[in-house]
Amino acid sequence: MTQLPILYSFRRCPYAMRARMGLLVSACPVALREVILRDKPADMIAVSPKATVPVLLLADGQVIDESLAIMHWALEQNDPDNWLARDEDQSALITEADDEFKFHLDRYKYPNRYADVDPLEHRAAALVFLERMEKRIARSGQLFGAQSGLADHAIFPFIRQFANHDREWFDALPLRGLQKWLADHLSSSLFQMTMTKYPQWQSGDQEPVFGAEMPT
Ligand SMILES: N[C@@H](CCC(=O)N[C@@H](CS)C(=O)NCC(=O)O)C(=O)O
């Protein structure tokens, strides 16, 4: 039997969510090792000393330990929904989300982790990015046209975090397109399957196969 790649993942991590969605849509099953961040497995740190999730360990020993690189690895083998169309434009927007938006999201959500931070200033700064997304989504339904792609799936787990921090405030924003876009992605069968719960993996445990079944 061919050895499956191993994915170190954490269910609630938005980076791991995007990697799992990429693996699912491209029908690349993996052996899933669910990680608890305060108790990371030594096996994971041994292959990726930077010790962030997700980490994909291929059967030939190659290690891919950046979420976007995992998405690309999977989609380059099989991209049935054409997520990589306009890859360069999509990647540029993802970089903005990962850099600027995430910077403000962290300071809005966890102001106590930083010195001298006003969470509401960071919420306002993050909103500028959301307003730009709203314009795109209002035009065509998704970030790059009518079909969702790499950028939608890479970014929405972070918008989910932002929205959940103060749901009432988020729901009252005049960003109808973005709110519907988020709700649709959250209720998709792809995301539901991505959020399947697994027990923490301990060294020696037999891993569950993630991606054995496809979303409908
Ligand atoms: N650039 C990395 C970031 C991954 C990342 O920061 N993941 C967080 C969890 S959401 C993590 O593992 N943090 C390490 C820790 O909290 O110890 C990627 O895209 O994969």
PDB file of C-alpha atoms and ligand atoms in Angstrom:
ATOM      1  CA  MET A   1       0.000   0.000   0.000  1.00  0.00           C
ATOM      2  CA  THR A   2       1.290   3.489  -0.825  1.00  0.00           C
ATOM      3  CA  GLN A   3       2.182   5.446   2.270  1.00  0.00           C
ATOM      4  CA  LEU A   4      -0.033   8.482   2.763  1.00  0.00           C
ATOM      5  CA  PRO A   5       1.474  11.883   3.469  1.00  0.00           C
ATOM      6  CA  ILE A   6       1.193  12.888   7.127  1.00  0.00           C
ATOM      7  CA  LEU A   7      -0.512  16.160   8.037  1.00  0.00           C
ATOM      8  CA  TYR A   8       0.124  17.752  11.419  1.00  0.00           C
ATOM      9  CA  SER A   9      -2.913  19.915  11.926  1.00  0.00           C
ATOM     10  CA  PHE A  10      -4.870  21.805  14.551  1.00  0.00           C
ATOM     11  CA  ARG A  11      -8.588  21.968  13.966  1.00  0.00           C
ATOM     12  CA  ARG A  12      -9.090  25.590  14.985  1.00  0.00           C
ATOM     13  CA  CYS A  13      -6.019  27.047  13.270  1.00  0.00           C
ATOM     14  CA  PRO A  14      -7.014  29.106  10.211  1.00  0.00           C
ATOM     15  CA  TYR A  15      -3.767  28.210   8.440  1.00  0.00           C
ATOM     16  CA  ALA A  16      -4.441  24.532   8.990  1.00  0.00           C
ATOM     17  CA  MET A  17      -8.042  24.997   7.822  1.00  0.00           C
ATOM     18  CA  ARG A  18      -6.898  26.368   4.477  1.00  0.00           C
ATOM     19  CA  ALA A  19      -4.409  23.535   4.048  1.00  0.00           C
ATOM     20  CA  ARG A  20      -7.087  20.943   4.853  1.00  0.00           C
ATOM     21  CA  MET A  21      -9.479  22.525   2.336  1.00  0.00           C
ATOM     22  CA  GLY A  22      -6.788  22.401  -0.356  1.00  0.00           C
ATOM     23  CA  LEU A  23      -6.084  18.745   0.375  1.00  0.00           C
ATOM     24  CA  LEU A  24      -9.790  17.879   0.384  1.00  0.00           C
ATOM     25  CA  VAL A  25     -10.729  19.622  -2.849  1.00  0.00           C
ATOM     26  CA  SER A  26      -7.788  18.099  -4.658  1.00  0.00           C
ATOM     27  CA  ALA A  27      -8.652  14.634  -3.319  1.00  0.00           C
ATOM     28  CA  CYS A  28      -5.265  14.134  -1.682  1.00  0.00           C
ATOM     29  CA  PRO A  29      -5.918  11.954   1.372  1.00  0.00           C
ATOM     30  CA  VAL A  30      -3.521  12.300   4.292  1.00  0.00           C
ATOM     31  CA  ALA A  31      -2.927  10.606   7.620  1.00  0.00           C
ATOM     32  CA  LEU A  32      -4.005  13.276  10.088  1.00  0.00           C
ATOM     33  CA  ARG A  33      -2.150  13.971  13.306  1.00  0.00           C
ATOM     34  CA  GLU A  34      -4.206  16.373  15.413  1.00  0.00           C
ATOM     35  CA  VAL A  35      -1.930  18.633  17.426  1.00  0.00           C
ATOM     36  CA  ILE A  36      -2.548  20.612  20.597  1.00  0.00           C
ATOM     37  CA  LEU A  37      -0.359  23.701  20.344  1.00  0.00           C
ATOM     38  CA  ARG A  38       0.794  23.653  23.955  1.00  0.00           C
ATOM     39  CA  ASP A  39       1.753  19.985  23.626  1.00  0.00           C
ATOM     40  CA  LYS A  40       3.311  19.634  20.167  1.00  0.00           C
ATOM     41  CA  PRO A  41       4.572  16.185  19.238  1.00  0.00           C
ATOM     42  CA  ALA A  42       8.340  15.744  19.193  1.00  0.00           C
ATOM     43  CA  ASP A  43       7.964  14.014  15.790  1.00  0.00           C
ATOM     44  CA  MET A  44       6.547  17.235  14.340  1.00  0.00           C
ATOM     45  CA  ILE A  45       9.259  19.458  15.790  1.00  0.00           C
ATOM     46  CA  ALA A  46      11.888  17.019  14.527  1.00  0.00           C
ATOM     47  CA  VAL A  47      10.731  17.464  10.917  1.00  0.00           C
ATOM     48  CA  SER A  48       9.828  21.172  11.223  1.00  0.00           C
ATOM     49  CA  PRO A  49      11.749  22.955  13.975  1.00  0.00           C
ATOM     50  CA  LYS A  50       9.799  26.197  13.452  1.00  0.00           C
ATOM     51  CA  ALA A  51       6.955  24.209  14.992  1.00  0.00           C
ATOM     52  CA  THR A  52       3.906  25.825  13.442  1.00  0.00           C
ATOM     53  CA  VAL A  53       0.934  23.959  12.038  1.00  0.00           C
ATOM     54  CA  PRO A  54       0.153  22.858   9.404  1.00  0.00           C
ATOM     55  CA  VAL A  55       3.053  20.593   8.437  1.00  0.00           C
ATOM     56  CA  LEU A  56       2.838  18.094   5.606  1.00  0.00           C
ATOM     57  CA  LEU A  57       5.359  15.265   5.569  1.00  0.00           C
ATOM     58  CA  LEU A  58       5.492  13.455   2.243  1.00  0.00           C
ATOM     59  CA  ALA A  59       6.308   9.780   1.827  1.00  0.00           C
ATOM     60  CA  ASP A  60       9.714  10.681   0.315  1.00  0.00           C
ATOM     61  CA  GLY A  61      10.609  12.696   3.423  1.00  0.00           C
ATOM     62  CA  GLN A  62       9.940  16.136   1.907  1.00  0.00           C
ATOM     63  CA  VAL A  63       8.484  18.571   4.441  1.00  0.00           C
ATOM     64  CA  ILE A  64       6.075  21.360   3.491  1.00  0.00           C
ATOM     65  CA  ASP A  65       5.478  23.569   6.496  1.00  0.00           C
ATOM     66  CA  GLU A  66       3.700  26.614   5.112  1.00  0.00           C
ATOM     67  CA  SER A  67      -0.067  26.482   4.648  1.00  0.00           C
ATOM     68  CA  LEU A  68      -0.075  28.116   1.207  1.00  0.00           C
ATOM     69  CA  ALA A  69       2.663  25.806  -0.013  1.00  0.00           C
ATOM     70  CA  ILE A  70       0.541  22.843   1.114  1.00  0.00           C
ATOM     71  CA  MET A  71      -2.440  24.211  -0.841  1.00  0.00           C
ATOM     72  CA  HIS A  72      -0.262  24.655  -3.923  1.00  0.00           C
ATOM     73  CA  TRP A  73       1.285  21.203  -3.583  1.00  0.00           C
ATOM     74  CA  ALA A  74      -2.167  19.605  -3.496  1.00  0.00           C
ATOM     75  CA  LEU A  75      -3.701  21.738  -6.245  1.00  0.00           C
ATOM     76  CA  GLU A  76      -0.757  21.273  -8.569  1.00  0.00           C
ATOM     77  CA  GLN A  77      -1.587  17.573  -8.586  1.00  0.00           C
ATOM     78  CA  ASN A  78      -5.298  17.984  -9.010  1.00  0.00           C
ATOM     79  CA  ASP A  79      -7.305  21.199  -9.265  1.00  0.00           C
ATOM     80  CA  PRO A  80     -10.827  20.095 -10.209  1.00  0.00           C
ATOM     81  CA  ASP A  81     -12.465  23.416  -9.281  1.00  0.00           C
ATOM     82  CA  ASN A  82      -9.786  25.537 -10.898  1.00  0.00           C
ATOM     83  CA  TRP A  83      -8.692  27.216  -7.664  1.00  0.00           C
ATOM     84  CA  LEU A  84      -5.362  28.182  -9.194  1.00  0.00           C
ATOM     85  CA  ALA A  85      -6.843  30.306 -11.990  1.00  0.00           C
ATOM     86  CA  ARG A  86      -5.280  33.784 -11.845  1.00  0.00           C
ATOM     87  CA  ASP A  87      -2.887  32.398  -9.297  1.00  0.00           C
ATOM     88  CA  GLU A  88      -0.655  35.491  -9.238  1.00  0.00           C
ATOM     89  CA  ASP A  89      -3.499  37.940  -8.572  1.00  0.00           C
ATOM     90  CA  GLN A  90      -5.002  35.645  -5.961  1.00  0.00           C
ATOM     91  CA  SER A  91      -1.658  35.164  -4.245  1.00  0.00           C
ATOM     92  CA  ALA A  92      -1.114  38.943  -4.065  1.00  0.00           C
ATOM     93  CA  LEU A  93      -4.411  39.396  -2.213  1.00  0.00           C
ATOM     94  CA  ILE A  94      -3.618  36.475   0.107  1.00  0.00           C
ATOM     95  CA  THR A  95      -0.289  38.104   0.968  1.00  0.00           C
ATOM     96  CA  GLU A  96      -2.121  41.290   1.938  1.00  0.00           C
ATOM     97  CA  ALA A  97      -4.540  39.317   4.077  1.00  0.00           C
ATOM     98  CA  ASP A  98      -1.729  37.365   5.745  1.00  0.00           C
ATOM     99  CA  ASP A  99       0.355  40.451   6.403  1.00  0.00           C
ATOM    100  CA  GLU A 100      -1.825  43.536   6.961  1.00  0.00           C
ATOM    101  CA  PHE A 101      -5.203  42.082   7.841  1.00  0.00           C
ATOM    102  CA  LYS A 102      -3.737  39.442  10.155  1.00  0.00           C
ATOM    103  CA  PHE A 103      -1.621  42.097  11.886  1.00  0.00           C
ATOM    104  CA  HIS A 104      -4.757  44.065  12.779  1.00  0.00           C
ATOM    105  CA  LEU A 105      -6.810  40.941  13.517  1.00  0.00           C
ATOM    106  CA  ASP A 106      -4.305  39.792  16.153  1.00  0.00           C
ATOM    107  CA  ARG A 107      -4.266  43.199  17.852  1.00  0.00           C
ATOM    108  CA  TYR A 108      -8.067  43.464  17.758  1.00  0.00           C
ATOM    109  CA  LYS A 109      -8.506  39.976  19.158  1.00  0.00           C
ATOM    110  CA  TYR A 110      -5.619  39.749  21.603  1.00  0.00           C
ATOM    111  CA  PRO A 111      -4.727  43.348  22.633  1.00  0.00           C
ATOM    112  CA  ASN A 112      -3.195  42.110  25.906  1.00  0.00           C
ATOM    113  CA  ARG A 113      -0.480  40.268  24.029  1.00  0.00           C
ATOM    114  CA  TYR A 114       0.912  43.558  22.713  1.00  0.00           C
ATOM    115  CA  ALA A 115       2.173  46.719  24.379  1.00  0.00           C
ATOM    116  CA  ASP A 116       0.092  49.850  23.996  1.00  0.00           C
ATOM    117  CA  VAL A 117      -2.554  48.601  21.624  1.00  0.00           C
ATOM    118  CA  ASP A 118      -6.063  49.966  21.110  1.00  0.00           C
ATOM    119  CA  PRO A 119      -8.143  47.070  19.762  1.00  0.00           C
ATOM    120  CA  LEU A 120     -10.719  49.394  18.225  1.00  0.00           C
ATOM    121  CA  GLU A 121      -8.084  51.183  16.171  1.00  0.00           C
ATOM    122  CA  HIS A 122      -7.032  47.825  14.801  1.00  0.00           C
ATOM    123  CA  ARG A 123     -10.620  46.807  14.164  1.00  0.00           C
ATOM    124  CA  ALA A 124     -11.062  50.002  12.119  1.00  0.00           C
ATOM    125  CA  ALA A 125      -7.854  49.319  10.186  1.00  0.00           C
ATOM    126  CA  ALA A 126      -8.941  45.744   9.469  1.00  0.00           C
ATOM    127  CA  LEU A 127     -12.272  47.048   8.251  1.00  0.00           C
ATOM    128  CA  VAL A 128     -10.540  48.878   5.391  1.00  0.00           C
ATOM    129  CA  PHE A 129      -9.436  45.498   4.020  1.00  0.00           C
ATOM    130  CA  LEU A 130     -12.940  44.081   4.473  1.00  0.00           C
ATOM    131  CA  GLU A 131     -14.422  47.015   2.548  1.00  0.00           C
ATOM    132  CA  ARG A 132     -12.089  46.228  -0.346  1.00  0.00           C
ATOM    133  CA  MET A 133     -13.206  42.597  -0.231  1.00  0.00           C
ATOM    134  CA  GLU A 134     -16.835  43.721  -0.204  1.00  0.00           C
ATOM    135  CA  LYS A 135     -16.271  45.649  -3.460  1.00  0.00           C
ATOM    136  CA  ARG A 136     -14.839  42.583  -5.165  1.00  0.00           C
ATOM    137  CA  ILE A 137     -17.522  40.236  -3.856  1.00  0.00           C
ATOM    138  CA  ALA A 138     -20.339  42.654  -4.700  1.00  0.00           C
ATOM    139  CA  ARG A 139     -19.152  42.617  -8.332  1.00  0.00           C
ATOM    140  CA  SER A 140     -19.152  38.881  -8.891  1.00  0.00           C
ATOM    141  CA  GLY A 141     -19.940  36.853  -5.776  1.00  0.00           C
ATOM    142  CA  GLN A 142     -16.411  35.670  -4.977  1.00  0.00           C
ATOM    143  CA  LEU A 143     -13.066  37.433  -4.704  1.00  0.00           C
ATOM    144  CA  PHE A 144     -11.975  36.693  -8.269  1.00  0.00           C
ATOM    145  CA  GLY A 145     -15.086  36.214 -10.348  1.00  0.00           C
ATOM    146  CA  ALA A 146     -18.100  34.008  -9.875  1.00  0.00           C
ATOM    147  CA  GLN A 147     -16.175  30.875  -8.884  1.00  0.00           C
ATOM    148  CA  SER A 148     -14.427  30.627  -5.558  1.00  0.00           C
ATOM    149  CA  GLY A 149     -10.730  29.872  -5.677  1.00  0.00           C
ATOM    150  CA  LEU A 150      -7.488  29.826  -3.760  1.00  0.00           C
ATOM    151  CA  ALA A 151      -7.932  33.342  -2.324  1.00  0.00           C
ATOM    152  CA  ASP A 152     -11.484  32.786  -1.045  1.00  0.00           C
ATOM    153  CA  HIS A 153     -10.476  29.610   0.754  1.00  0.00           C
ATOM    154  CA  ALA A 154      -7.166  30.915   2.023  1.00  0.00           C
ATOM    155  CA  ILE A 155      -8.701  34.102   3.415  1.00  0.00           C
ATOM    156  CA  PHE A 156     -12.144  33.240   4.769  1.00  0.00           C
ATOM    157  CA  PRO A 157     -10.896  31.328   7.869  1.00  0.00           C
ATOM    158  CA  PHE A 158      -9.361  34.625   9.036  1.00  0.00           C
ATOM    159  CA  ILE A 159     -12.513  36.623   8.297  1.00  0.00           C
ATOM    160  CA  ARG A 160     -14.377  33.999  10.324  1.00  0.00           C
ATOM    161  CA  GLN A 161     -12.114  34.730  13.294  1.00  0.00           C
ATOM    162  CA  PHE A 162     -12.607  38.455  12.898  1.00  0.00           C
ATOM    163  CA  ALA A 163     -16.405  38.084  12.632  1.00  0.00           C
ATOM    164  CA  ASN A 164     -16.659  35.759  15.622  1.00  0.00           C
ATOM    165  CA  HIS A 165     -14.843  38.161  17.914  1.00  0.00           C
ATOM    166  CA  ASP A 166     -17.881  40.470  18.036  1.00  0.00           C
ATOM    167  CA  ARG A 167     -20.565  38.859  15.971  1.00  0.00           C
ATOM    168  CA  GLU A 168     -23.216  41.477  16.629  1.00  0.00           C
ATOM    169  CA  TRP A 169     -20.949  44.290  15.475  1.00  0.00           C
ATOM    170  CA  PHE A 170     -19.844  42.339  12.394  1.00  0.00           C
ATOM    171  CA  ASP A 171     -23.412  41.431  11.429  1.00  0.00           C
ATOM    172  CA  ALA A 172     -24.473  45.081  11.650  1.00  0.00           C
ATOM    173  CA  LEU A 173     -21.809  46.237   9.154  1.00  0.00           C
ATOM    174  CA  PRO A 174     -23.112  47.395   5.766  1.00  0.00           C
ATOM    175  CA  LEU A 175     -21.094  44.637   4.061  1.00  0.00           C
ATOM    176  CA  ARG A 176     -23.870  42.402   2.788  1.00  0.00           C
ATOM    177  CA  GLY A 177     -21.843  40.707   0.067  1.00  0.00           C
ATOM    178  CA  LEU A 178     -19.020  39.808   2.427  1.00  0.00           C
ATOM    179  CA  GLN A 179     -21.408  38.559   5.117  1.00  0.00           C
ATOM    180  CA  LYS A 180     -23.188  36.291   2.636  1.00  0.00           C
ATOM    181  CA  TRP A 181     -19.854  35.110   1.177  1.00  0.00           C
ATOM    182  CA  LEU A 182     -18.652  34.185   4.652  1.00  0.00           C
ATOM    183  CA  ALA A 183     -21.907  32.461   5.599  1.00  0.00           C
ATOM    184  CA  ASP A 184     -21.891  30.447   2.345  1.00  0.00           C
ATOM    185  CA  HIS A 185     -18.302  29.301   2.847  1.00  0.00           C
ATOM    186  CA  LEU A 186     -18.952  28.369   6.471  1.00  0.00           C
ATOM    187  CA  SER A 187     -21.952  26.252   5.552  1.00  0.00           C
ATOM    188  CA  SER A 188     -20.294  24.553   2.559  1.00  0.00           C
ATOM    189  CA  SER A 189     -19.811  20.802   2.753  1.00  0.00           C
ATOM    190  CA  LEU A 190     -16.113  21.381   2.053  1.00  0.00           C
ATOM    191  CA  PHE A 191     -15.732  23.476   5.198  1.00  0.00           C
ATOM    192  CA  GLN A 192     -17.939  21.178   7.270  1.00  0.00           C
ATOM    193  CA  MET A 193     -15.691  18.252   6.374  1.00  0.00           C
ATOM    194  CA  THR A 194     -12.614  20.355   7.003  1.00  0.00           C
ATOM    195  CA  MET A 195     -13.822  20.894  10.565  1.00  0.00           C
ATOM    196  CA  THR A 196     -14.280  17.217  11.446  1.00  0.00           C
ATOM    197  CA  LYS A 197     -13.088  16.647  15.016  1.00  0.00           C
ATOM    198  CA  TYR A 198     -10.238  14.250  15.753  1.00  0.00           C
ATOM    199  CA  PRO A 199      -8.650  13.335  19.074  1.00  0.00           C
ATOM    200  CA  GLN A 200      -5.142  14.555  19.828  1.00  0.00           C
ATOM    201  CA  TRP A 201      -2.584  12.309  18.143  1.00  0.00           C
ATOM    202  CA  GLN A 202      -0.038  10.624  20.408  1.00  0.00           C
ATOM    203  CA  SER A 203       3.138   9.040  19.128  1.00  0.00           C
ATOM    204  CA  GLY A 204       2.370   5.485  18.039  1.00  0.00           C
ATOM    205  CA  ASP A 205      -1.367   6.107  17.444  1.00  0.00           C
ATOM    206  CA  GLN A 206      -2.893   4.928  14.177  1.00  0.00           C
ATOM    207  CA  GLU A 207      -3.918   8.096  12.318  1.00  0.00           C
ATOM    208  CA  PRO A 208      -7.377   8.647  10.851  1.00  0.00           C
ATOM    209  CA  VAL A 209      -7.399   9.246   7.097  1.00  0.00           C
ATOM    210  CA  PHE A 210      -8.474  12.780   6.285  1.00  0.00           C
ATOM    211  CA  GLY A 211      -9.877  13.207   2.794  1.00  0.00           C
ATOM    212  CA  ALA A 212     -10.906   9.618   2.227  1.00  0.00           C
ATOM    213  CA  GLU A 213     -14.412  10.925   1.477  1.00  0.00           C
ATOM    214  CA  MET A 214     -15.078  13.862  -0.784  1.00  0.00           C
ATOM    215  CA  PRO A 215     -17.392  16.753   0.026  1.00  0.00           C
ATOM    216  CA  THR A 216     -20.648  16.569  -1.943  1.00  0.00           C
TER     217      THR A 216
HETATM  218  N1  LIG B   1       3.030  30.977   8.013  1.00  0.00           N
HETATM  219  C1  LIG B   1       2.545  29.790   8.659  1.00  0.00           C
HETATM  220  C2  LIG B   1       1.813  30.213   9.927  1.00  0.00           C
HETATM  221  C3  LIG B   1       1.234  29.042  10.699  1.00  0.00           C
HETATM  222  C4  LIG B   1       0.903  29.424  12.146  1.00  0.00           C
HETATM  223  O1  LIG B   1       1.328  30.460  12.648  1.00  0.00           O
HETATM  224  N2  LIG B   1       0.138  28.541  12.827  1.00  0.00           N
HETATM  225  C5  LIG B   1      -0.092  28.772  14.233  1.00  0.00           C
HETATM  226  C6  LIG B   1      -1.416  28.186  14.705  1.00  0.00           C
HETATM  227  S1  LIG B   1      -2.822  28.996  14.027  1.00  0.00           S
HETATM  228  C7  LIG B   1       0.971  28.071  15.026  1.00  0.00           C
HETATM  229  O2  LIG B   1       1.293  26.929  14.761  1.00  0.00           O
HETATM  230  N3  LIG B   1       1.558  28.736  16.014  1.00  0.00           N
HETATM  231  C8  LIG B   1       2.571  28.147  16.850  1.00  0.00           C
HETATM  232  C9  LIG B   1       2.231  28.152  18.291  1.00  0.00           C
HETATM  233  O3  LIG B   1       1.199  28.737  18.671  1.00  0.00           O
HETATM  234  O4  LIG B   1       2.990  27.572  19.044  1.00  0.00           O
HETATM  235  C10 LIG B   1       1.642  29.024   7.692  1.00  0.00           C
HETATM  236  O5  LIG B   1       1.044  29.670   6.810  1.00  0.00           O
HETATM  237  O6  LIG B   1       1.551  27.783   7.768  1.00  0.00           O
END
